[in-house]
């Protein structure tokens, strides 16, 4: 079913509107000039995991684009919770998006209203579940993550996703599930919707997020690894080094922890550390369920 004609409601500037009526005008600044920021969150058993961190990042992303979302983080949290309840889902994907409206047309948009909408739908597994277990195949993208002096690369801003869509389409055309992008310096950066990790001799290596999204899942997984006593090294990783890693996995809100078997010519075997972190992540996102059951 297309995404503009579904049942249910969307939270739109403080009110619930029927799903199909949640529209914008064609002269919306956010559409013409990419003045929009968004989040991707997941609810498990009726609870949105790391909701506060995501909604704070939404506000921070808006600030990086020079605008203030006209709601507090508490109000956005409440709106997400109410929308989830209205939609009646237990496990779901939560998509808040904020954008500059249509009061002014042209690059300057100081007087444009900042809108906020929250849509929630069921989005079970980002990658094919059968493929997910044996590890997904990833291509090396031709497009790179930009120099942070050319764009606010820490923002989860729609404009940055042009590079991701180009890379994902090129990868899928060749039969790959996703693409790994290097950064402007040629260092390993991230996938089109997830961060990347490598394992060698029992140690986890992951690129320092200095010009790409520092994922909330990434930070969670680093915490889970450290809690297991596994060493995590954040550093610059060059593509030539991919030869020497035994395991590889990617992680993100939608992707969760997904093992990788191939990146272009490099091969990996999903192993003990990847499996442990997949299980620990599943347990973490559902921890509140066990806590309630234990009462
Ligand atoms: N990088 C990109 C480009 C993404 O779109 C995402 C998904 N939001 C991530 C990394 C992972 O971020 P998070 O763990 O916060 O979902």
PDB file of C-alpha atoms and ligand atoms in Angstrom:
ATOM      1  CA  UNK A   1       0.000   0.000   0.000  1.00  0.00           C
ATOM      2  CA  UNK A   2       1.469   3.382  -0.942  1.00  0.00           C
ATOM      3  CA  UNK A   3       2.568   5.545   1.970  1.00  0.00           C
ATOM      4  CA  UNK A   4       0.179   8.408   1.173  1.00  0.00           C
ATOM      5  CA  UNK A   5      -3.002   6.335   1.325  1.00  0.00           C
ATOM      6  CA  UNK A   6      -3.122   4.253   4.461  1.00  0.00           C
ATOM      7  CA  UNK A   7      -5.456   3.977   7.403  1.00  0.00           C
ATOM      8  CA  UNK A   8      -4.847   5.612  10.745  1.00  0.00           C
ATOM      9  CA  UNK A   9      -3.793   9.074  11.836  1.00  0.00           C
ATOM     10  CA  UNK A  10      -0.732  11.302  11.659  1.00  0.00           C
ATOM     11  CA  UNK A  11       0.146  13.852  14.333  1.00  0.00           C
ATOM     12  CA  UNK A  12       0.460  17.127  12.402  1.00  0.00           C
ATOM     13  CA  UNK A  13       1.283  20.472  14.071  1.00  0.00           C
ATOM     14  CA  UNK A  14      -0.355  19.462  17.321  1.00  0.00           C
ATOM     15  CA  UNK A  15      -3.459  17.716  15.947  1.00  0.00           C
ATOM     16  CA  UNK A  16      -4.310  14.268  14.658  1.00  0.00           C
ATOM     17  CA  UNK A  17      -5.299  14.239  10.987  1.00  0.00           C
ATOM     18  CA  UNK A  18      -6.487  11.302   8.878  1.00  0.00           C
ATOM     19  CA  UNK A  19      -3.433   9.583   7.325  1.00  0.00           C
ATOM     20  CA  UNK A  20      -4.294  10.537   3.715  1.00  0.00           C
ATOM     21  CA  UNK A  21      -4.844  14.220   4.629  1.00  0.00           C
ATOM     22  CA  UNK A  22      -1.349  14.857   6.068  1.00  0.00           C
ATOM     23  CA  UNK A  23      -0.226  16.957   3.068  1.00  0.00           C
ATOM     24  CA  UNK A  24       2.119  19.883   2.339  1.00  0.00           C
ATOM     25  CA  UNK A  25       1.858  22.530  -0.382  1.00  0.00           C
ATOM     26  CA  UNK A  26       4.147  22.157  -3.446  1.00  0.00           C
ATOM     27  CA  UNK A  27       5.786  25.500  -2.563  1.00  0.00           C
ATOM     28  CA  UNK A  28       7.050  24.170   0.760  1.00  0.00           C
ATOM     29  CA  UNK A  29      10.588  25.389   1.508  1.00  0.00           C
ATOM     30  CA  UNK A  30      11.522  21.991   2.924  1.00  0.00           C
ATOM     31  CA  UNK A  31      10.774  20.370  -0.431  1.00  0.00           C
ATOM     32  CA  UNK A  32      12.633  22.908  -2.586  1.00  0.00           C
ATOM     33  CA  UNK A  33      15.665  23.618  -0.406  1.00  0.00           C
ATOM     34  CA  UNK A  34      15.935  20.564   1.873  1.00  0.00           C
ATOM     35  CA  UNK A  35      15.194  22.553   5.032  1.00  0.00           C
ATOM     36  CA  UNK A  36      13.912  19.505   6.852  1.00  0.00           C
ATOM     37  CA  UNK A  37      15.152  17.208   9.624  1.00  0.00           C
ATOM     38  CA  UNK A  38      13.775  13.893  10.791  1.00  0.00           C
ATOM     39  CA  UNK A  39      14.148  10.941  13.145  1.00  0.00           C
ATOM     40  CA  UNK A  40      13.664   7.195  12.948  1.00  0.00           C
ATOM     41  CA  UNK A  41      12.664   5.465  16.175  1.00  0.00           C
ATOM     42  CA  UNK A  42      11.384   1.997  17.004  1.00  0.00           C
ATOM     43  CA  UNK A  43       8.740   0.919  19.473  1.00  0.00           C
ATOM     44  CA  UNK A  44       9.039  -2.546  21.009  1.00  0.00           C
ATOM     45  CA  UNK A  45       6.067  -3.945  22.914  1.00  0.00           C
ATOM     46  CA  UNK A  46       4.494  -0.501  23.055  1.00  0.00           C
ATOM     47  CA  UNK A  47       7.586   1.405  24.307  1.00  0.00           C
ATOM     48  CA  UNK A  48       9.713   3.657  22.098  1.00  0.00           C
ATOM     49  CA  UNK A  49      13.391   2.735  22.607  1.00  0.00           C
ATOM     50  CA  UNK A  50      15.679   5.718  23.414  1.00  0.00           C
ATOM     51  CA  UNK A  51      12.801   8.095  22.583  1.00  0.00           C
ATOM     52  CA  UNK A  52      14.249  11.040  24.501  1.00  0.00           C
ATOM     53  CA  UNK A  53      17.642  10.779  22.719  1.00  0.00           C
ATOM     54  CA  UNK A  54      15.965  10.641  19.313  1.00  0.00           C
ATOM     55  CA  UNK A  55      13.645  13.583  19.953  1.00  0.00           C
ATOM     56  CA  UNK A  56      16.503  15.633  21.408  1.00  0.00           C
ATOM     57  CA  UNK A  57      18.557  14.868  18.277  1.00  0.00           C
ATOM     58  CA  UNK A  58      15.579  16.055  16.195  1.00  0.00           C
ATOM     59  CA  UNK A  59      15.621  19.408  18.006  1.00  0.00           C
ATOM     60  CA  UNK A  60      19.426  19.613  17.696  1.00  0.00           C
ATOM     61  CA  UNK A  61      19.251  18.800  13.955  1.00  0.00           C
ATOM     62  CA  UNK A  62      16.775  21.686  13.495  1.00  0.00           C
ATOM     63  CA  UNK A  63      19.167  24.036  15.322  1.00  0.00           C
ATOM     64  CA  UNK A  64      22.015  22.935  13.021  1.00  0.00           C
ATOM     65  CA  UNK A  65      19.804  23.999  10.085  1.00  0.00           C
ATOM     66  CA  UNK A  66      19.113  27.311  11.838  1.00  0.00           C
ATOM     67  CA  UNK A  67      15.570  26.737  13.086  1.00  0.00           C
ATOM     68  CA  UNK A  68      13.788  26.042  16.356  1.00  0.00           C
ATOM     69  CA  UNK A  69      11.134  23.359  16.373  1.00  0.00           C
ATOM     70  CA  UNK A  70       8.237  25.009  18.241  1.00  0.00           C
ATOM     71  CA  UNK A  71       7.826  22.144  20.748  1.00  0.00           C
ATOM     72  CA  UNK A  72       9.850  21.044  23.757  1.00  0.00           C
ATOM     73  CA  UNK A  73      11.421  17.605  23.853  1.00  0.00           C
ATOM     74  CA  UNK A  74       8.801  16.611  26.473  1.00  0.00           C
ATOM     75  CA  UNK A  75       6.001  17.696  24.127  1.00  0.00           C
ATOM     76  CA  UNK A  76       7.506  15.754  21.218  1.00  0.00           C
ATOM     77  CA  UNK A  77       7.916  12.669  23.444  1.00  0.00           C
ATOM     78  CA  UNK A  78       4.256  12.941  24.501  1.00  0.00           C
ATOM     79  CA  UNK A  79       3.125  13.375  20.882  1.00  0.00           C
ATOM     80  CA  UNK A  80       5.048  10.224  19.870  1.00  0.00           C
ATOM     81  CA  UNK A  81       3.534   8.211  22.733  1.00  0.00           C
ATOM     82  CA  UNK A  82       0.000   9.447  21.940  1.00  0.00           C
ATOM     83  CA  UNK A  83       0.407   8.727  18.233  1.00  0.00           C
ATOM     84  CA  UNK A  84       1.641   5.200  18.978  1.00  0.00           C
ATOM     85  CA  UNK A  85      -1.402   4.624  21.215  1.00  0.00           C
ATOM     86  CA  UNK A  86      -3.779   5.993  18.532  1.00  0.00           C
ATOM     87  CA  UNK A  87      -2.216   3.742  15.903  1.00  0.00           C
ATOM     88  CA  UNK A  88      -2.563   0.799  18.284  1.00  0.00           C
ATOM     89  CA  UNK A  89       0.749  -0.871  17.413  1.00  0.00           C
ATOM     90  CA  UNK A  90       3.037  -2.758  19.796  1.00  0.00           C
ATOM     91  CA  UNK A  91       6.092  -2.945  17.520  1.00  0.00           C
ATOM     92  CA  UNK A  92       6.383  -0.056  15.087  1.00  0.00           C
ATOM     93  CA  UNK A  93       8.595   2.513  13.409  1.00  0.00           C
ATOM     94  CA  UNK A  94       8.223   6.159  14.450  1.00  0.00           C
ATOM     95  CA  UNK A  95       9.033   8.951  11.982  1.00  0.00           C
ATOM     96  CA  UNK A  96       8.938  12.549  13.246  1.00  0.00           C
ATOM     97  CA  UNK A  97       9.810  15.176  10.612  1.00  0.00           C
ATOM     98  CA  UNK A  98      10.177  18.967  10.925  1.00  0.00           C
ATOM     99  CA  UNK A  99      10.381  21.369   7.983  1.00  0.00           C
ATOM    100  CA  UNK A 100      10.186  24.997   6.910  1.00  0.00           C
ATOM    101  CA  UNK A 101       6.768  25.881   5.446  1.00  0.00           C
ATOM    102  CA  UNK A 102       5.621  28.057   2.544  1.00  0.00           C
ATOM    103  CA  UNK A 103       5.235  31.657   3.783  1.00  0.00           C
ATOM    104  CA  UNK A 104       8.319  32.828   1.817  1.00  0.00           C
ATOM    105  CA  UNK A 105       9.656  31.440  -1.467  1.00  0.00           C
ATOM    106  CA  UNK A 106      13.346  31.564  -2.315  1.00  0.00           C
ATOM    107  CA  UNK A 107      16.475  30.560  -0.468  1.00  0.00           C
ATOM    108  CA  UNK A 108      15.783  32.932   2.450  1.00  0.00           C
ATOM    109  CA  UNK A 109      13.006  31.623   4.679  1.00  0.00           C
ATOM    110  CA  UNK A 110      13.292  33.447   8.007  1.00  0.00           C
ATOM    111  CA  UNK A 111       9.515  33.904   8.326  1.00  0.00           C
ATOM    112  CA  UNK A 112       8.483  30.409   7.355  1.00  0.00           C
ATOM    113  CA  UNK A 113       6.578  28.466   9.948  1.00  0.00           C
ATOM    114  CA  UNK A 114       8.350  25.362  11.298  1.00  0.00           C
ATOM    115  CA  UNK A 115       6.048  22.364  11.025  1.00  0.00           C
ATOM    116  CA  UNK A 116       6.263  19.043  12.818  1.00  0.00           C
ATOM    117  CA  UNK A 117       4.568  15.782  11.897  1.00  0.00           C
ATOM    118  CA  UNK A 118       4.828  12.278  13.384  1.00  0.00           C
ATOM    119  CA  UNK A 119       3.855   9.183  11.398  1.00  0.00           C
ATOM    120  CA  UNK A 120       3.966   5.642  12.818  1.00  0.00           C
ATOM    121  CA  UNK A 121       3.726   2.430  10.831  1.00  0.00           C
ATOM    122  CA  UNK A 122       4.681  -1.221  11.075  1.00  0.00           C
ATOM    123  CA  UNK A 123       8.101  -1.861   9.578  1.00  0.00           C
ATOM    124  CA  UNK A 124       9.203  -5.353  10.642  1.00  0.00           C
ATOM    125  CA  UNK A 125      12.708  -5.996   9.282  1.00  0.00           C
ATOM    126  CA  UNK A 126      14.779  -3.549   7.286  1.00  0.00           C
ATOM    127  CA  UNK A 127      16.663  -6.340   5.511  1.00  0.00           C
ATOM    128  CA  UNK A 128      15.311  -9.650   4.193  1.00  0.00           C
ATOM    129  CA  UNK A 129      15.115 -11.832   7.373  1.00  0.00           C
ATOM    130  CA  UNK A 130      16.542 -14.937   5.655  1.00  0.00           C
ATOM    131  CA  UNK A 131      19.488 -12.971   4.305  1.00  0.00           C
ATOM    132  CA  UNK A 132      19.921 -11.109   7.595  1.00  0.00           C
ATOM    133  CA  UNK A 133      21.023 -14.221   9.511  1.00  0.00           C
ATOM    134  CA  UNK A 134      23.756 -15.294   7.112  1.00  0.00           C
ATOM    135  CA  UNK A 135      24.967 -11.745   6.645  1.00  0.00           C
ATOM    136  CA  UNK A 136      24.015  -9.192   4.042  1.00  0.00           C
ATOM    137  CA  UNK A 137      26.052  -8.276   0.962  1.00  0.00           C
ATOM    138  CA  UNK A 138      27.133  -4.637   0.706  1.00  0.00           C
ATOM    139  CA  UNK A 139      28.745  -2.713  -2.131  1.00  0.00           C
ATOM    140  CA  UNK A 140      31.307   0.060  -1.794  1.00  0.00           C
ATOM    141  CA  UNK A 141      29.578   3.310  -2.827  1.00  0.00           C
ATOM    142  CA  UNK A 142      31.016   5.749  -5.341  1.00  0.00           C
ATOM    143  CA  UNK A 143      29.552   8.686  -3.437  1.00  0.00           C
ATOM    144  CA  UNK A 144      31.240   9.894  -0.280  1.00  0.00           C
ATOM    145  CA  UNK A 145      30.143  11.526   2.972  1.00  0.00           C
ATOM    146  CA  UNK A 146      30.965  15.241   2.712  1.00  0.00           C
ATOM    147  CA  UNK A 147      33.506  17.391   4.518  1.00  0.00           C
ATOM    148  CA  UNK A 148      31.760  18.834   7.622  1.00  0.00           C
ATOM    149  CA  UNK A 149      32.791  22.285   6.361  1.00  0.00           C
ATOM    150  CA  UNK A 150      30.464  21.815   3.354  1.00  0.00           C
ATOM    151  CA  UNK A 151      27.281  20.743   5.192  1.00  0.00           C
ATOM    152  CA  UNK A 152      26.134  20.298   8.812  1.00  0.00           C
ATOM    153  CA  UNK A 153      26.954  16.583   8.682  1.00  0.00           C
ATOM    154  CA  UNK A 154      25.904  15.911  12.308  1.00  0.00           C
ATOM    155  CA  UNK A 155      22.285  16.801  11.507  1.00  0.00           C
ATOM    156  CA  UNK A 156      19.843  14.088  10.531  1.00  0.00           C
ATOM    157  CA  UNK A 157      18.793  16.351   7.670  1.00  0.00           C
ATOM    158  CA  UNK A 158      16.926  15.307   4.531  1.00  0.00           C
ATOM    159  CA  UNK A 159      19.506  16.946   2.225  1.00  0.00           C
ATOM    160  CA  UNK A 160      22.196  14.524   3.375  1.00  0.00           C
ATOM    161  CA  UNK A 161      20.069  11.585   2.208  1.00  0.00           C
ATOM    162  CA  UNK A 162      20.411  12.479  -1.475  1.00  0.00           C
ATOM    163  CA  UNK A 163      23.847  10.802  -1.276  1.00  0.00           C
ATOM    164  CA  UNK A 164      22.324   7.779   0.493  1.00  0.00           C
ATOM    165  CA  UNK A 165      19.564   7.271  -2.098  1.00  0.00           C
ATOM    166  CA  UNK A 166      22.078   7.511  -4.978  1.00  0.00           C
ATOM    167  CA  UNK A 167      24.342   4.974  -3.246  1.00  0.00           C
ATOM    168  CA  UNK A 168      21.518   2.603  -2.260  1.00  0.00           C
ATOM    169  CA  UNK A 169      20.049   2.599  -5.777  1.00  0.00           C
ATOM    170  CA  UNK A 170      23.456   1.884  -7.354  1.00  0.00           C
ATOM    171  CA  UNK A 171      24.012  -0.993  -4.879  1.00  0.00           C
ATOM    172  CA  UNK A 172      20.561  -2.516  -5.379  1.00  0.00           C
ATOM    173  CA  UNK A 173      20.970  -2.345  -9.177  1.00  0.00           C
ATOM    174  CA  UNK A 174      23.989  -4.638  -8.720  1.00  0.00           C
ATOM    175  CA  UNK A 175      22.088  -6.998  -6.394  1.00  0.00           C
ATOM    176  CA  UNK A 176      23.563  -5.760  -3.103  1.00  0.00           C
ATOM    177  CA  UNK A 177      21.461  -4.999  -0.030  1.00  0.00           C
ATOM    178  CA  UNK A 178      23.186  -1.724   0.839  1.00  0.00           C
ATOM    179  CA  UNK A 179      26.246   0.450   0.247  1.00  0.00           C
ATOM    180  CA  UNK A 180      29.153   1.399   2.497  1.00  0.00           C
ATOM    181  CA  UNK A 181      30.219   4.993   1.910  1.00  0.00           C
ATOM    182  CA  UNK A 182      33.711   6.340   2.476  1.00  0.00           C
ATOM    183  CA  UNK A 183      34.096   9.928   3.667  1.00  0.00           C
ATOM    184  CA  UNK A 184      35.627  12.852   1.787  1.00  0.00           C
ATOM    185  CA  UNK A 185      39.122  11.775   2.979  1.00  0.00           C
ATOM    186  CA  UNK A 186      38.670   8.182   1.785  1.00  0.00           C
ATOM    187  CA  UNK A 187      38.116   6.734   5.261  1.00  0.00           C
ATOM    188  CA  UNK A 188      35.335   4.229   5.986  1.00  0.00           C
ATOM    189  CA  UNK A 189      32.236   6.170   7.095  1.00  0.00           C
ATOM    190  CA  UNK A 190      28.759   4.576   7.253  1.00  0.00           C
ATOM    191  CA  UNK A 191      26.063   2.772   5.298  1.00  0.00           C
ATOM    192  CA  UNK A 192      23.023   4.506   3.802  1.00  0.00           C
ATOM    193  CA  UNK A 193      20.985   4.087   6.987  1.00  0.00           C
ATOM    194  CA  UNK A 194      23.295   2.448   9.514  1.00  0.00           C
ATOM    195  CA  UNK A 195      26.732   2.624  11.166  1.00  0.00           C
ATOM    196  CA  UNK A 196      29.434   0.009  10.579  1.00  0.00           C
ATOM    197  CA  UNK A 197      31.562  -2.119  12.954  1.00  0.00           C
ATOM    198  CA  UNK A 198      34.412  -4.589  12.381  1.00  0.00           C
ATOM    199  CA  UNK A 199      35.924  -7.310  14.593  1.00  0.00           C
ATOM    200  CA  UNK A 200      39.528  -8.515  14.700  1.00  0.00           C
ATOM    201  CA  UNK A 201      41.206 -10.660  17.384  1.00  0.00           C
ATOM    202  CA  UNK A 202      38.278 -10.111  19.756  1.00  0.00           C
ATOM    203  CA  UNK A 203      38.441  -6.301  19.480  1.00  0.00           C
ATOM    204  CA  UNK A 204      35.737  -4.137  17.874  1.00  0.00           C
ATOM    205  CA  UNK A 205      36.798  -1.341  15.524  1.00  0.00           C
ATOM    206  CA  UNK A 206      34.438   1.376  14.283  1.00  0.00           C
ATOM    207  CA  UNK A 207      35.068   4.698  12.543  1.00  0.00           C
ATOM    208  CA  UNK A 208      35.057   7.897  14.610  1.00  0.00           C
ATOM    209  CA  UNK A 209      31.824   9.730  13.719  1.00  0.00           C
ATOM    210  CA  UNK A 210      33.424  13.085  12.860  1.00  0.00           C
ATOM    211  CA  UNK A 211      31.575  13.677   9.563  1.00  0.00           C
ATOM    212  CA  UNK A 212      28.587  11.315   9.657  1.00  0.00           C
ATOM    213  CA  UNK A 213      25.732  10.398  11.950  1.00  0.00           C
ATOM    214  CA  UNK A 214      26.735   9.226  15.436  1.00  0.00           C
ATOM    215  CA  UNK A 215      23.892   6.721  15.615  1.00  0.00           C
ATOM    216  CA  UNK A 216      21.968   6.183  18.818  1.00  0.00           C
ATOM    217  CA  UNK A 217      22.101   2.430  18.082  1.00  0.00           C
ATOM    218  CA  UNK A 218      25.866   2.773  17.551  1.00  0.00           C
ATOM    219  CA  UNK A 219      26.254   4.275  21.013  1.00  0.00           C
ATOM    220  CA  UNK A 220      23.981   1.594  22.517  1.00  0.00           C
ATOM    221  CA  UNK A 221      25.994  -1.210  20.873  1.00  0.00           C
ATOM    222  CA  UNK A 222      29.302   0.279  22.091  1.00  0.00           C
ATOM    223  CA  UNK A 223      27.832   0.302  25.623  1.00  0.00           C
ATOM    224  CA  UNK A 224      26.661  -3.314  25.295  1.00  0.00           C
ATOM    225  CA  UNK A 225      30.080  -4.431  24.019  1.00  0.00           C
ATOM    226  CA  UNK A 226      31.901  -2.666  26.876  1.00  0.00           C
ATOM    227  CA  UNK A 227      29.471  -4.215  29.386  1.00  0.00           C
ATOM    228  CA  UNK A 228      30.635  -7.592  28.049  1.00  0.00           C
ATOM    229  CA  UNK A 229      34.260  -6.563  28.546  1.00  0.00           C
ATOM    230  CA  UNK A 230      34.875  -6.332  24.793  1.00  0.00           C
ATOM    231  CA  UNK A 231      37.307  -3.600  23.813  1.00  0.00           C
ATOM    232  CA  UNK A 232      35.913  -1.009  21.358  1.00  0.00           C
ATOM    233  CA  UNK A 233      38.322   1.161  19.355  1.00  0.00           C
ATOM    234  CA  UNK A 234      36.948   4.258  17.603  1.00  0.00           C
ATOM    235  CA  UNK A 235      39.424   5.370  14.975  1.00  0.00           C
ATOM    236  CA  UNK A 236      39.999   6.217  11.316  1.00  0.00           C
ATOM    237  CA  UNK A 237      39.621   3.020   9.227  1.00  0.00           C
ATOM    238  CA  UNK A 238      40.926   2.821   5.677  1.00  0.00           C
ATOM    239  CA  UNK A 239      39.296   0.532   3.080  1.00  0.00           C
ATOM    240  CA  UNK A 240      42.631  -1.331   2.592  1.00  0.00           C
ATOM    241  CA  UNK A 241      42.250  -2.604   6.169  1.00  0.00           C
ATOM    242  CA  UNK A 242      38.983  -4.426   5.404  1.00  0.00           C
ATOM    243  CA  UNK A 243      41.061  -7.442   4.388  1.00  0.00           C
ATOM    244  CA  UNK A 244      42.166  -8.009   7.959  1.00  0.00           C
ATOM    245  CA  UNK A 245      38.791  -8.044   9.749  1.00  0.00           C
ATOM    246  CA  UNK A 246      37.032 -11.312  10.637  1.00  0.00           C
ATOM    247  CA  UNK A 247      33.513 -10.085  11.379  1.00  0.00           C
ATOM    248  CA  UNK A 248      31.499  -7.097  10.229  1.00  0.00           C
ATOM    249  CA  UNK A 249      28.062  -5.836  11.213  1.00  0.00           C
ATOM    250  CA  UNK A 250      26.014  -2.703  10.747  1.00  0.00           C
ATOM    251  CA  UNK A 251      23.547  -1.146  13.171  1.00  0.00           C
ATOM    252  CA  UNK A 252      20.806   1.439  13.211  1.00  0.00           C
ATOM    253  CA  UNK A 253      17.304   1.923  14.538  1.00  0.00           C
ATOM    254  CA  UNK A 254      15.728   0.307  11.472  1.00  0.00           C
ATOM    255  CA  UNK A 255      18.551  -2.201  10.764  1.00  0.00           C
ATOM    256  CA  UNK A 256      19.059  -3.112  14.463  1.00  0.00           C
ATOM    257  CA  UNK A 257      22.247  -5.257  14.524  1.00  0.00           C
ATOM    258  CA  UNK A 258      22.671  -6.883  11.093  1.00  0.00           C
ATOM    259  CA  UNK A 259      25.640  -9.143  10.208  1.00  0.00           C
ATOM    260  CA  UNK A 260      27.548  -8.484   6.977  1.00  0.00           C
ATOM    261  CA  UNK A 261      29.097 -11.276   4.861  1.00  0.00           C
ATOM    262  CA  UNK A 262      30.543  -9.190   2.007  1.00  0.00           C
ATOM    263  CA  UNK A 263      31.616  -5.640   1.268  1.00  0.00           C
ATOM    264  CA  UNK A 264      32.590  -5.478  -2.423  1.00  0.00           C
ATOM    265  CA  UNK A 265      35.626  -7.844  -2.718  1.00  0.00           C
ATOM    266  CA  UNK A 266      36.038  -8.353   1.053  1.00  0.00           C
ATOM    267  CA  UNK A 267      34.544 -11.356   2.922  1.00  0.00           C
ATOM    268  CA  UNK A 268      33.452 -11.700   6.545  1.00  0.00           C
ATOM    269  CA  UNK A 269      32.002 -14.528   8.607  1.00  0.00           C
ATOM    270  CA  UNK A 270      29.354 -13.537  11.169  1.00  0.00           C
ATOM    271  CA  UNK A 271      30.797 -14.858  14.425  1.00  0.00           C
ATOM    272  CA  UNK A 272      30.525 -14.911  18.197  1.00  0.00           C
ATOM    273  CA  UNK A 273      30.813 -11.156  18.819  1.00  0.00           C
ATOM    274  CA  UNK A 274      28.224 -10.235  16.181  1.00  0.00           C
ATOM    275  CA  UNK A 275      25.855 -12.893  17.514  1.00  0.00           C
ATOM    276  CA  UNK A 276      26.317 -11.766  21.119  1.00  0.00           C
ATOM    277  CA  UNK A 277      25.606  -8.140  20.226  1.00  0.00           C
ATOM    278  CA  UNK A 278      22.530  -9.077  18.150  1.00  0.00           C
ATOM    279  CA  UNK A 279      21.169 -10.922  21.185  1.00  0.00           C
ATOM    280  CA  UNK A 280      22.170  -8.231  23.668  1.00  0.00           C
ATOM    281  CA  UNK A 281      20.567  -5.551  21.493  1.00  0.00           C
ATOM    282  CA  UNK A 282      17.328  -7.558  21.240  1.00  0.00           C
ATOM    283  CA  UNK A 283      17.365  -7.962  25.012  1.00  0.00           C
ATOM    284  CA  UNK A 284      18.076  -4.249  25.564  1.00  0.00           C
ATOM    285  CA  UNK A 285      15.216  -3.004  23.380  1.00  0.00           C
ATOM    286  CA  UNK A 286      12.842  -5.351  25.204  1.00  0.00           C
ATOM    287  CA  UNK A 287      14.345  -4.902  28.674  1.00  0.00           C
ATOM    288  CA  UNK A 288      11.337  -2.929  29.908  1.00  0.00           C
ATOM    289  CA  UNK A 289       9.052  -5.857  28.982  1.00  0.00           C
ATOM    290  CA  UNK A 290      11.006  -8.213  31.261  1.00  0.00           C
ATOM    291  CA  UNK A 291      11.125  -5.562  33.994  1.00  0.00           C
ATOM    292  CA  UNK A 292       7.325  -5.256  33.920  1.00  0.00           C
ATOM    293  CA  UNK A 293       6.876  -9.046  33.835  1.00  0.00           C
ATOM    294  CA  UNK A 294       9.191  -9.417  36.850  1.00  0.00           C
ATOM    295  CA  UNK A 295       7.121  -7.085  39.046  1.00  0.00           C
TER     296      UNK A 295
HETATM  297  N1  LIG B   1      23.679   6.596   9.544  1.00  0.00           N
HETATM  298  C1  LIG B   1      22.658   6.963   8.753  1.00  0.00           C
HETATM  299  C2  LIG B   1      22.943   7.626   7.465  1.00  0.00           C
HETATM  300  C3  LIG B   1      21.331   6.736   9.165  1.00  0.00           C
HETATM  301  O1  LIG B   1      20.304   7.104   8.399  1.00  0.00           O
HETATM  302  C4  LIG B   1      21.094   6.078  10.394  1.00  0.00           C
HETATM  303  C5  LIG B   1      19.688   5.792  10.823  1.00  0.00           C
HETATM  304  N2  LIG B   1      19.122   6.904  11.488  1.00  0.00           N
HETATM  305  C6  LIG B   1      22.194   5.715  11.185  1.00  0.00           C
HETATM  306  C7  LIG B   1      23.478   5.988  10.725  1.00  0.00           C
HETATM  307  C8  LIG B   1      21.997   5.053  12.520  1.00  0.00           C
HETATM  308  O2  LIG B   1      21.435   5.967  13.422  1.00  0.00           O
HETATM  309  P1  LIG B   1      20.516   5.509  14.640  1.00  0.00           P
HETATM  310  O3  LIG B   1      21.210   4.386  15.296  1.00  0.00           O
HETATM  311  O4  LIG B   1      20.437   6.718  15.502  1.00  0.00           O
HETATM  312  O5  LIG B   1      19.206   5.097  14.071  1.00  0.00           O
END
